[in-house]
Amino acid sequence: MDVRFVAPDLRKLDLLDAEAMAVPVHSDERPLRGATGLLDWRLCGRFSRLAVRGRLTGREGERVLVPTGGRLAFDKIVLVGAGPSSALDRAHAQRTIRAMLEVLDSLRIRRAALALPGRTWELLGATDAMDVLAPMILEPHEQDAITIVEHPDEHRAMQRTLESARRRHRA
């Protein structure tokens, strides 16, 4: 699987070569921030309205599919409930990332983008987040390419973590 990186910036997200993007939503994060907040802004507050109506809670295991209506370079956004941010640890992040990949697989998405849980508030370090993600993306999935939404300062360290996981996997 090809892994790329993109900065959490709407101009950069507008250039993504992806069919869908999966983003975490914490139950105690209002207003929405990070990549999720940027997408909400671009969609004129659609996620915020879903939250106000009780149709988006952010509880762990929740999955909400939202069409972008042509407002973004990709067609779909999958909002994945990540529970309360105070409960985020590696195991919790692993469950959330696995849920993201499972829903992308079920939709047969070949090119996807992911915003990793815990990164908006740096509740989980960038290399820790990649360390959680890497073994999962080495498993068989529908995706040919995944783009990780992350601050550019972290791209190199995350790439090294991924390469290390690939070497361990081959050994």
N, CA and C of each residue as an Amber inpcrd file, in Angstrom:
protein
   513
   0.8470000  -1.1740000   0.0000000   0.0000000   0.0000000   0.0000000
   0.8930000   1.2380000   0.0000000   0.5720000   2.1590000  -0.8470000
   1.2980000   3.4240000  -0.9330000   0.7820000   4.3600000   0.1650000
   1.6860000   4.9190000   0.9630000   1.3100000   5.8380000   2.0340000
   1.9100000   7.2020000   1.7320000   1.0520000   8.2040000   1.7540000
   1.4600000   9.5840000   1.4980000   1.0350000  10.4390000   2.6780000
   1.4550000  11.6940000   2.6360000   1.1070000  12.6290000   3.7030000
   0.6310000  13.9320000   3.0840000  -0.2590000  14.6160000   3.7990000
  -0.7390000  15.9250000   3.3790000  -0.9330000  16.7740000   4.6320000
  -0.6730000  18.0480000   4.5050000  -0.8500000  18.9730000   5.6270000
  -2.3430000  19.1980000   5.8840000  -2.7150000  19.4460000   7.1430000
  -4.1150000  19.7490000   7.4620000  -4.4580000  21.1810000   7.0630000
  -4.6350000  21.3790000   5.7780000  -4.8860000  22.6840000   5.1870000
  -5.8830000  22.4760000   4.0530000  -6.9320000  23.2770000   4.0050000
  -7.9710000  23.0670000   2.9860000  -7.4240000  23.1340000   1.5680000
  -6.4640000  24.0200000   1.3150000  -5.8930000  24.0830000  -0.0430000
  -5.2080000  22.7810000  -0.4030000  -4.5360000  22.1640000   0.5520000
  -3.8720000  20.8720000   0.3130000  -4.9050000  19.7540000   0.1940000
  -5.9250000  19.7800000   1.0360000  -6.9670000  18.7510000   0.9650000
  -7.7310000  18.8290000  -0.3560000  -7.8220000  20.0300000  -0.9270000
  -8.4920000  20.1920000  -2.2180000  -7.7460000  19.4980000  -3.3490000
  -6.4790000  19.1780000  -3.1400000  -5.6620000  18.5470000  -4.1740000
  -5.5250000  17.0340000  -3.9890000  -6.1740000  16.4980000  -2.9700000
  -6.0440000  15.0730000  -2.6750000  -6.5570000  14.1990000  -3.8120000
  -5.8340000  13.1300000  -4.0510000  -6.2720000  12.1030000  -4.9720000
  -6.8590000  10.9790000  -4.1250000  -8.0990000  11.1470000  -3.7240000
  -8.7570000  10.1820000  -2.8440000 -10.2360000  10.1100000  -3.1970000
 -10.8250000   8.9730000  -2.8700000 -12.2660000   8.7930000  -3.0580000
 -13.0280000   9.1690000  -1.7980000 -12.3770000   8.9800000  -0.6460000
 -13.0400000   9.2330000   0.6360000 -11.9930000   9.5970000   1.6770000
 -12.4840000  10.2290000   2.7350000 -11.6270000  10.5610000   3.8670000
 -12.3130000  10.1040000   5.1400000 -11.5560000   9.4610000   6.0270000
 -12.0860000   9.0320000   7.3260000 -11.4570000   9.9040000   8.4000000
 -12.3050000  10.4390000   9.2810000 -11.8280000  11.3170000  10.3460000
 -12.4470000  10.9070000  11.6780000 -11.6840000  11.0470000  12.7700000
 -12.2330000  10.7290000  14.0840000 -13.0530000  11.8940000  14.6360000
 -14.0410000  11.5540000  15.4350000 -14.8450000  12.5650000  16.1350000
 -14.9010000  12.1480000  17.6000000 -14.3380000  12.9710000  18.4660000
 -14.3970000  12.6910000  19.9010000 -15.7140000  13.2260000  20.4650000
 -16.2660000  12.5010000  21.4080000 -17.5720000  12.8720000  21.9680000
 -17.5190000  14.1770000  22.7620000 -16.3490000  14.5710000  23.2370000
 -16.2330000  15.7900000  24.0440000 -15.4980000  16.9120000  23.3060000
 -15.3960000  16.8130000  22.0030000 -14.6900000  17.8360000  21.2260000
 -15.6930000  18.6850000  20.4500000 -16.0910000  19.7740000  21.0390000
 -16.9770000  20.7270000  20.3770000 -16.4570000  22.1110000  20.7020000
 -16.2280000  22.9830000  19.7690000 -16.4240000  22.7480000  18.3420000
 -15.3890000  21.7550000  17.8100000 -15.6970000  21.1980000  16.6540000
 -14.7910000  20.2560000  16.0090000 -13.5200000  20.9740000  15.5950000
 -12.4100000  20.2820000  15.6980000 -11.1170000  20.8840000  15.3940000
 -10.3300000  20.0010000  14.4300000  -9.1470000  20.4820000  14.0530000
  -8.2700000  19.7230000  13.1740000  -8.8970000  19.4880000  11.8070000
  -8.5580000  18.3700000  11.2000000  -9.0820000  18.0450000   9.8660000
 -10.6020000  17.9560000   9.8840000 -11.1600000  17.4170000  10.9630000
 -12.6210000  17.2930000  11.0600000 -13.2660000  18.6780000  11.0490000
 -12.6880000  19.6110000  11.7820000 -13.1920000  20.9830000  11.8110000
 -13.0640000  21.6690000  10.4600000 -11.9460000  21.4540000   9.7680000
 -11.7670000  22.0330000   8.4310000 -12.8300000  21.5250000   7.4640000
 -13.0850000  20.2210000   7.5090000 -14.0950000  19.6420000   6.6180000
 -15.4890000  20.1550000   6.9690000 -15.7630000  20.2900000   8.2610000
 -17.0470000  20.8280000   8.7080000 -17.2290000  22.2510000   8.1770000
 -16.1780000  23.0490000   8.2710000 -16.2420000  24.4260000   7.7760000
 -16.5260000  24.4370000   6.2750000 -15.7910000  23.5990000   5.5050000
 -15.9810000  23.5570000   4.0560000 -17.4010000  23.1140000   3.6870000
 -17.9920000  22.2700000   4.5280000 -19.3530000  21.7860000   4.2690000
 -20.3930000  22.6350000   4.9950000 -20.0210000  23.8630000   5.3130000
 -20.9500000  24.8440000   5.9100000 -21.5800000  24.3570000   7.2110000
 -20.7940000  23.6800000   8.0370000 -21.2790000  23.2590000   9.3510000
 -22.1520000  22.0170000   9.3530000 -22.0570000  21.1980000   8.3150000
 -22.9110000  20.0000000   8.2390000 -22.6870000  19.0640000   9.4290000
 -21.4280000  18.8550000   9.8340000 -21.1500000  17.9610000  10.9620000
 -21.6870000  18.5590000  12.2560000 -21.5170000  19.8610000  12.4030000
 -22.0030000  20.5380000  13.6140000 -23.5190000  20.4240000  13.7120000
 -24.2100000  20.5620000  12.5900000 -25.6680000  20.4160000  12.6030000
 -26.0730000  18.9850000  12.9620000 -25.3300000  18.0010000  12.4470000
 -25.6080000  16.6030000  12.8120000 -25.4300000  16.4080000  14.3150000
 -24.3990000  17.0300000  14.8920000 -24.1500000  16.9090000  16.3270000
 -25.2690000  17.5660000  17.1300000 -25.7000000  18.7450000  16.7100000
 -26.7770000  19.4480000  17.4160000 -28.0590000  18.6230000  17.4050000
 -28.3250000  17.9500000  16.2940000 -29.5310000  17.1120000  16.1610000
 -29.3880000  15.7500000  16.8400000 -28.2030000  15.4590000  17.3850000
 -27.9920000  14.1780000  18.0470000 -27.6840000  13.0290000  17.0920000
 -27.4280000  13.3360000  15.8400000 -27.1500000  12.2890000  14.8570000
 -25.6520000  12.0190000  14.7210000 -24.8330000  12.8030000  15.4150000
 -23.3950000  12.6010000  15.4830000 -22.9930000  12.8670000  16.9300000
 -22.6440000  11.8020000  17.6330000 -22.3170000  11.9400000  19.0560000
 -20.8340000  11.7930000  19.3410000 -20.1090000  11.0960000  18.4690000
 -18.6960000  10.8280000  18.7000000 -18.4610000   9.6490000  19.6200000
 -19.5150000   8.9230000  19.9930000 -19.3110000   7.7730000  20.8590000
 -18.5330000   6.7030000  20.1090000 -17.7360000   5.9650000  20.8490000
 -16.8790000   4.9570000  20.2320000 -17.7270000   3.9620000  19.4350000
 -17.2860000   3.6700000  18.2330000 -17.9880000   2.7270000  17.3660000
 -18.9580000   3.3740000  16.4000000 -19.3150000   4.6320000  16.6230000
 -20.2390000   5.3300000  15.7310000 -19.5810000   5.5510000  14.3730000
 -20.3750000   5.4010000  13.3240000 -19.8900000   5.6350000  11.9620000
 -20.9670000   6.3940000  11.2040000 -20.5960000   7.5220000  10.6370000
 -21.5360000   8.3540000   9.8830000 -20.9090000   8.6560000   8.5300000
 -21.6210000   8.3240000   7.4640000 -21.1540000   8.5860000   6.1060000
 -21.8040000   9.8740000   5.6120000 -20.9690000  10.8040000   5.1390000
 -21.4580000  12.1070000   4.6750000 -20.9470000  12.3440000   3.2550000
 -21.8480000  12.5650000   2.2970000 -21.3960000  12.9260000   0.9430000
 -20.8910000  14.3670000   0.9360000 -19.9030000  14.6400000   0.1090000
 -19.3310000  15.9910000   0.0810000 -20.0580000  16.9070000  -0.8900000
 -20.8930000  16.3620000  -1.7540000 -21.6520000  17.2010000  -2.6780000
 -20.7830000  18.0350000  -3.6030000 -19.5920000  17.5410000  -3.9300000
 -18.7160000  18.2590000  -4.8440000 -17.9460000  19.4110000  -4.2190000
 -18.0630000  19.6060000  -2.9160000 -17.3560000  20.7100000  -2.2510000
 -15.9000000  20.3810000  -1.9210000 -15.5230000  19.1140000  -2.1040000
 -14.1520000  18.6760000  -1.8430000 -13.6870000  17.7890000  -2.9840000
 -12.4050000  17.4730000  -3.0030000 -11.8300000  16.6590000  -4.0770000
 -12.2790000  15.2070000  -4.0070000 -12.7850000  14.7790000  -2.8650000
 -13.2390000  13.4030000  -2.6840000 -14.7470000  13.3970000  -2.4820000
 -15.3650000  12.2310000  -2.6780000 -16.8220000  12.1250000  -2.6860000
 -17.4670000  11.9290000  -1.3150000 -16.7430000  11.2600000  -0.4030000
 -17.3500000  10.8440000   0.8570000 -16.4400000  11.1700000   2.0350000
 -17.0840000  11.4180000   3.1630000 -16.3680000  11.5520000   4.4270000
 -17.0050000  10.5620000   5.3910000 -16.1490000   9.7970000   6.0590000
 -16.6170000   8.8620000   7.0720000 -16.2000000   9.4240000   8.4280000
 -17.1880000   9.7510000   9.2390000 -16.9430000  10.2300000  10.5970000
 -16.9860000   9.0180000  11.5130000 -15.9070000   8.7820000  12.2480000
 -15.8180000   7.6060000  13.1070000 -15.7410000   8.0660000  14.5540000
 -16.6900000   7.6220000  15.3510000 -16.7150000   7.9780000  16.7640000
 -15.4930000   7.4590000  17.4880000 -14.8290000   8.3410000  18.2200000
 -13.6110000   7.9780000  18.9470000 -13.7990000   8.0760000  20.4540000
 -15.0380000   8.2910000  20.9150000 -15.2880000   8.3970000  22.3460000
 -14.6710000   9.6570000  22.9310000 -14.6120000   9.7360000  24.2470000
 -14.0500000  10.9390000  24.8860000 -12.5430000  11.0220000  24.6810000
 -12.0590000  12.2170000  24.4350000 -10.6260000  12.4040000  24.2230000
  -9.8290000  12.0450000  25.4750000 -10.4430000  12.1850000  26.6460000
  -9.7460000  11.8640000  27.8940000  -9.4310000  10.3680000  28.0050000
 -10.1340000   9.5290000  27.2470000  -9.9120000   8.0790000  27.2930000
  -8.9240000   7.6040000  26.2350000  -8.3960000   8.5410000  25.4360000
  -7.5370000   8.1350000  24.3320000  -6.1910000   7.6280000  24.8300000
  -5.9030000   6.4040000  24.4700000  -4.5880000   5.8100000  24.6640000
  -4.2970000   4.9860000  23.4170000  -3.2030000   4.2690000  23.3800000
  -2.8410000   3.5110000  22.1750000  -3.9060000   2.4790000  21.8040000
  -4.4430000   1.7810000  22.7980000  -5.4580000   0.7560000  22.5200000
  -6.7260000   1.3910000  21.9440000  -7.1090000   2.5090000  22.5000000
  -8.2890000   3.2350000  22.0340000  -8.0570000   3.7400000  20.6080000
  -6.8700000   4.2980000  20.3540000  -6.5330000   4.7720000  19.0120000
  -6.5480000   3.6100000  18.0230000  -6.0460000   2.4580000  18.4480000
  -6.0320000   1.2860000  17.5760000  -7.4540000   0.8740000  17.1900000
  -8.3650000   0.8760000  18.1440000  -9.7610000   0.5120000  17.8330000
 -10.3810000   1.5090000  16.8610000 -10.0870000   2.7870000  17.0490000
 -10.6510000   3.8170000  16.1710000 -10.0820000   3.6990000  14.7610000
  -8.7730000   3.5210000  14.6460000  -8.1580000   3.3840000  13.3260000
  -8.6680000   2.1270000  12.6350000  -8.7800000   1.0290000  13.3710000
  -9.3090000  -0.2050000  12.7830000 -10.7290000   0.0170000  12.2630000
 -11.5500000   0.7470000  13.0290000 -12.9180000   1.0500000  12.5770000
 -12.8920000   1.8750000  11.2910000 -11.9650000   2.8280000  11.2100000
 -11.8320000   3.6440000   9.9980000 -11.5100000   2.7630000   8.7890000
 -10.5120000   1.9030000   8.9440000 -10.1070000   1.0440000   7.8350000
 -11.2050000   0.0490000   7.4560000 -11.9140000  -0.4710000   8.4550000
 -13.0080000  -1.4150000   8.1730000 -14.1100000  -0.7720000   7.3570000
 -14.4990000   0.4510000   7.7140000 -15.5770000   1.0980000   6.9690000
 -15.1030000   1.4670000   5.5630000 -13.8500000   1.8810000   5.4100000
 -13.3230000   2.1650000   4.0720000 -13.2900000   0.8880000   3.2300000
 -12.9070000  -0.2340000   3.8560000 -12.9300000  -1.5230000   3.1510000
 -14.3490000  -1.8940000   2.7360000 -15.3060000  -1.7070000   3.6550000
 -16.6900000  -2.0850000   3.3440000 -17.2620000  -1.2530000   2.1950000
 -16.7520000  -0.0340000   2.0390000 -17.1880000   0.8290000   0.9400000
 -16.3650000   0.5870000  -0.3350000 -15.3870000  -0.2980000  -0.2280000
 -14.4860000  -0.6450000  -1.3460000 -13.7290000   0.5750000  -1.8810000
 -13.2710000   1.3990000  -0.9520000 -12.5110000   2.6040000  -1.2970000
 -11.0730000   2.2000000  -1.6110000 -10.5730000   2.5810000  -2.7700000
  -9.2080000   2.2400000  -3.2010000  -8.1890000   3.3000000  -2.7840000
  -8.5900000   4.5730000  -2.8260000  -7.7070000   5.6760000  -2.4510000
  -8.3920000   6.4690000  -1.3440000  -7.7730000   6.4620000  -0.1630000
  -8.4050000   7.0860000   0.9970000  -7.4440000   8.0390000   1.6930000
  -8.0210000   8.9370000   2.4740000  -7.2590000   9.8170000   3.3580000
  -7.7270000   9.5500000   4.7850000  -6.8090000   9.6820000   5.7330000
  -7.1210000   9.4650000   7.1480000  -6.5690000  10.5990000   7.9880000
  -7.3670000  11.0400000   8.9420000  -6.8750000  11.8910000  10.0210000
  -6.8180000  10.9770000  11.2410000  -5.6880000  10.8970000  11.8770000
  -5.5060000   9.9440000  12.9660000  -6.0370000  10.4850000  14.2890000
  -6.6270000   9.6100000  15.1010000  -7.1800000  10.0540000  16.3880000
  -6.0890000  10.5480000  17.3240000  -6.4240000  11.5690000  18.0910000
  -5.5190000  12.1010000  19.1010000  -4.5040000  13.1000000  18.5970000
  -4.4600000  13.3340000  17.3060000  -3.4370000  14.2220000  16.7590000
  -3.8110000  15.6940000  16.8630000  -5.0850000  16.0320000  16.8120000
  -5.4780000  17.4410000  16.8780000  -4.9500000  18.1100000  18.1440000
  -5.1000000  17.4420000  19.2640000  -4.6500000  17.9920000  20.5520000
  -3.3350000  17.3680000  21.0010000  -2.7020000  16.6080000  20.1040000
  -1.4610000  15.9000000  20.4100000  -1.6020000  15.0420000  21.6590000
  -2.7600000  14.3870000  21.7770000  -2.9760000  13.4260000  22.8500000
  -2.1680000  12.1630000  22.6060000  -1.8070000  11.9640000  21.3480000
  -0.9650000  10.8520000  20.9350000   0.0860000  11.4520000  20.0110000
   1.3400000  11.1710000  20.2560000   2.4060000  11.7090000  19.4200000
   2.3070000  11.1910000  17.9950000   2.9060000  11.9140000  17.0660000
   2.8320000  11.5320000  15.6510000   3.4360000  10.1610000  15.3970000
   4.6090000   9.8980000  15.9630000   5.2270000   8.5880000  15.7320000
   4.4670000   7.4850000  16.4600000   3.8910000   7.8050000  17.6200000
   3.0530000   6.8180000  18.3100000   1.8230000   6.4880000  17.4690000
   1.2040000   7.5200000  16.8920000   0.0250000   7.2980000  16.0430000
   0.3920000   6.4360000  14.8360000   1.5480000   6.7110000  14.2240000
   1.9870000   5.9090000  13.0810000   2.3560000   4.5010000  13.5150000
   2.9190000   4.3700000  14.7030000   3.2590000   3.0530000  15.2360000
   2.0030000   2.2010000  15.4270000   0.8970000   2.8390000  15.7800000
  -0.3860000   2.1400000  15.9140000  -0.9420000   1.7850000  14.5290000
  -0.8530000   2.7290000  13.6030000  -1.4090000   2.5390000  12.2630000
  -0.6250000   1.5390000  11.4160000   0.6960000   1.5950000  11.4820000
   1.5540000   0.8450000  10.5560000   1.2320000  -0.6520000  10.4650000
   1.1100000  -1.3810000  11.5740000   0.8090000  -2.8120000  11.4300000
  -0.5360000  -3.0700000  10.7340000  -1.4680000  -2.1690000  10.9180000
  -2.7860000  -2.3550000  10.3000000  -2.7390000  -2.1400000   8.7940000
  -1.9370000  -1.1860000   8.3360000  -1.9000000  -0.9510000   6.8980000
  -1.0200000  -1.9700000   6.1830000  -0.2720000  -2.7530000   6.9430000
   0.4880000  -3.8450000   6.3500000  -0.3880000  -5.0800000   6.1450000
  -1.5740000  -5.0800000   6.7480000  -2.5500000  -6.1540000   6.5330000
  -3.2510000  -5.9230000   5.1920000  -3.8630000  -6.9570000   4.6350000
  -4.6010000  -6.7630000   3.3760000  -5.8120000  -5.8520000   3.5720000
  -5.9420000  -4.8560000   2.6950000  -7.0750000  -3.9390000   2.6950000
  -7.4390000  -3.6150000   1.2620000  -8.5670000  -3.0030000   1.0840000
  -9.0310000  -2.5820000  -0.2370000  -8.2020000  -1.4310000  -0.8000000
  -7.5810000  -0.6580000   0.0660000  -6.9020000   0.5540000  -0.3590000
  -5.5740000   0.2470000  -1.0610000  -5.3500000   0.9360000  -2.1750000
  -4.0550000   0.9180000  -2.8520000  -3.1750000   2.0350000  -2.3010000
  -3.8190000   3.1150000  -1.8500000  -3.0880000   4.2760000  -1.3450000
  -3.8590000   4.9160000  -0.1980000  -3.1060000   5.3160000   0.8030000
  -3.6740000   6.0530000   1.9370000  -2.8430000   7.3170000   2.1170000
  -3.5480000   8.4280000   2.2790000  -2.8930000   9.7000000   2.5720000
  -3.2180000  10.0610000   4.0150000  -2.1840000  10.2900000   4.8060000
  -2.3370000  10.6410000   6.2150000  -2.3110000  12.1650000   6.3360000
  -3.3230000  12.7150000   7.0010000  -3.3800000  14.1550000   7.2360000
  -2.5680000  14.4450000   8.4960000  -1.4720000  15.1630000   8.3040000
  -0.5670000  15.4200000   9.4210000   0.2430000  16.6780000   9.1360000
   0.6380000  17.3520000  10.1920000   1.4590000  18.5560000  10.0730000
   2.7720000  18.1900000   9.3880000   3.2440000  19.0060000   8.4330000
   4.4600000  18.6850000   7.6720000   5.6940000  18.4120000   8.5230000
   5.8020000  19.0290000   9.6920000   6.9610000  18.7980000  10.5580000
   7.0680000  17.3460000  11.0120000   5.9780000  16.6140000  10.9500000
   5.9460000  15.2280000  11.4330000   6.0780000  14.1910000  10.3240000
   6.0050000  14.6100000   9.0650000   5.9940000  13.6530000   7.9530000
   7.2210000  12.7370000   7.9610000   8.3940000  13.3060000   8.1060000
   9.6270000  12.5090000   8.0290000   9.6850000  11.4660000   9.1470000
   9.3850000  11.8680000  10.3670000   9.4290000  10.9270000  11.4920000
   8.3870000   9.8190000  11.3160000   7.2190000  10.1820000  10.8210000
   6.1760000   9.1680000  10.6020000   6.5850000   8.2070000   9.4840000
   7.2280000   8.7330000   8.4500000   7.7010000   7.8760000   7.3550000
   8.7510000   6.8890000   7.8600000   9.6540000   7.3500000   8.7190000
  10.6700000   6.4480000   9.2970000  10.0070000   5.3550000  10.1380000
   8.9960000   5.7270000  10.9130000   8.2830000   4.7450000  11.7330000
   7.6090000   3.7010000  10.8450000   7.0060000   4.1390000   9.7580000
   6.3580000   3.2180000   8.8190000   7.3900000   2.2860000   8.1730000
   8.5190000   2.8350000   7.7400000   9.5590000   2.0010000   7.1110000
  10.0990000   0.9720000   8.0930000  10.2520000   1.3550000   9.3370000
  10.7060000   0.4220000  10.3700000   9.6980000  -0.7170000  10.5410000
   8.4250000  -0.3780000  10.5600000   7.3710000  -1.4050000  10.6790000
   7.3810000  -2.3300000   9.4610000   7.6140000  -1.7720000   8.2860000
   7.6850000  -2.6060000   7.0720000   8.8720000  -3.5610000   7.1390000
  10.0150000  -3.1010000   7.6340000  11.1800000  -3.9830000   7.7650000
  10.8990000  -5.1120000   8.7470000  10.2850000  -4.7830000   9.8860000
   9.9320000  -5.8090000  10.8780000   8.9570000  -6.8170000  10.2780000
   8.0250000  -6.3300000   9.4890000   7.0080000  -7.1990000   8.8770000
   7.6500000  -8.1730000   7.8820000   8.6500000  -7.7040000   7.1280000
   9.3190000  -8.5660000   6.1440000  10.2250000  -9.6010000   6.7970000
  10.7230000  -9.2670000   7.9980000  11.6940000 -10.1600000   8.6730000
  11.0510000 -11.4270000   9.2170000
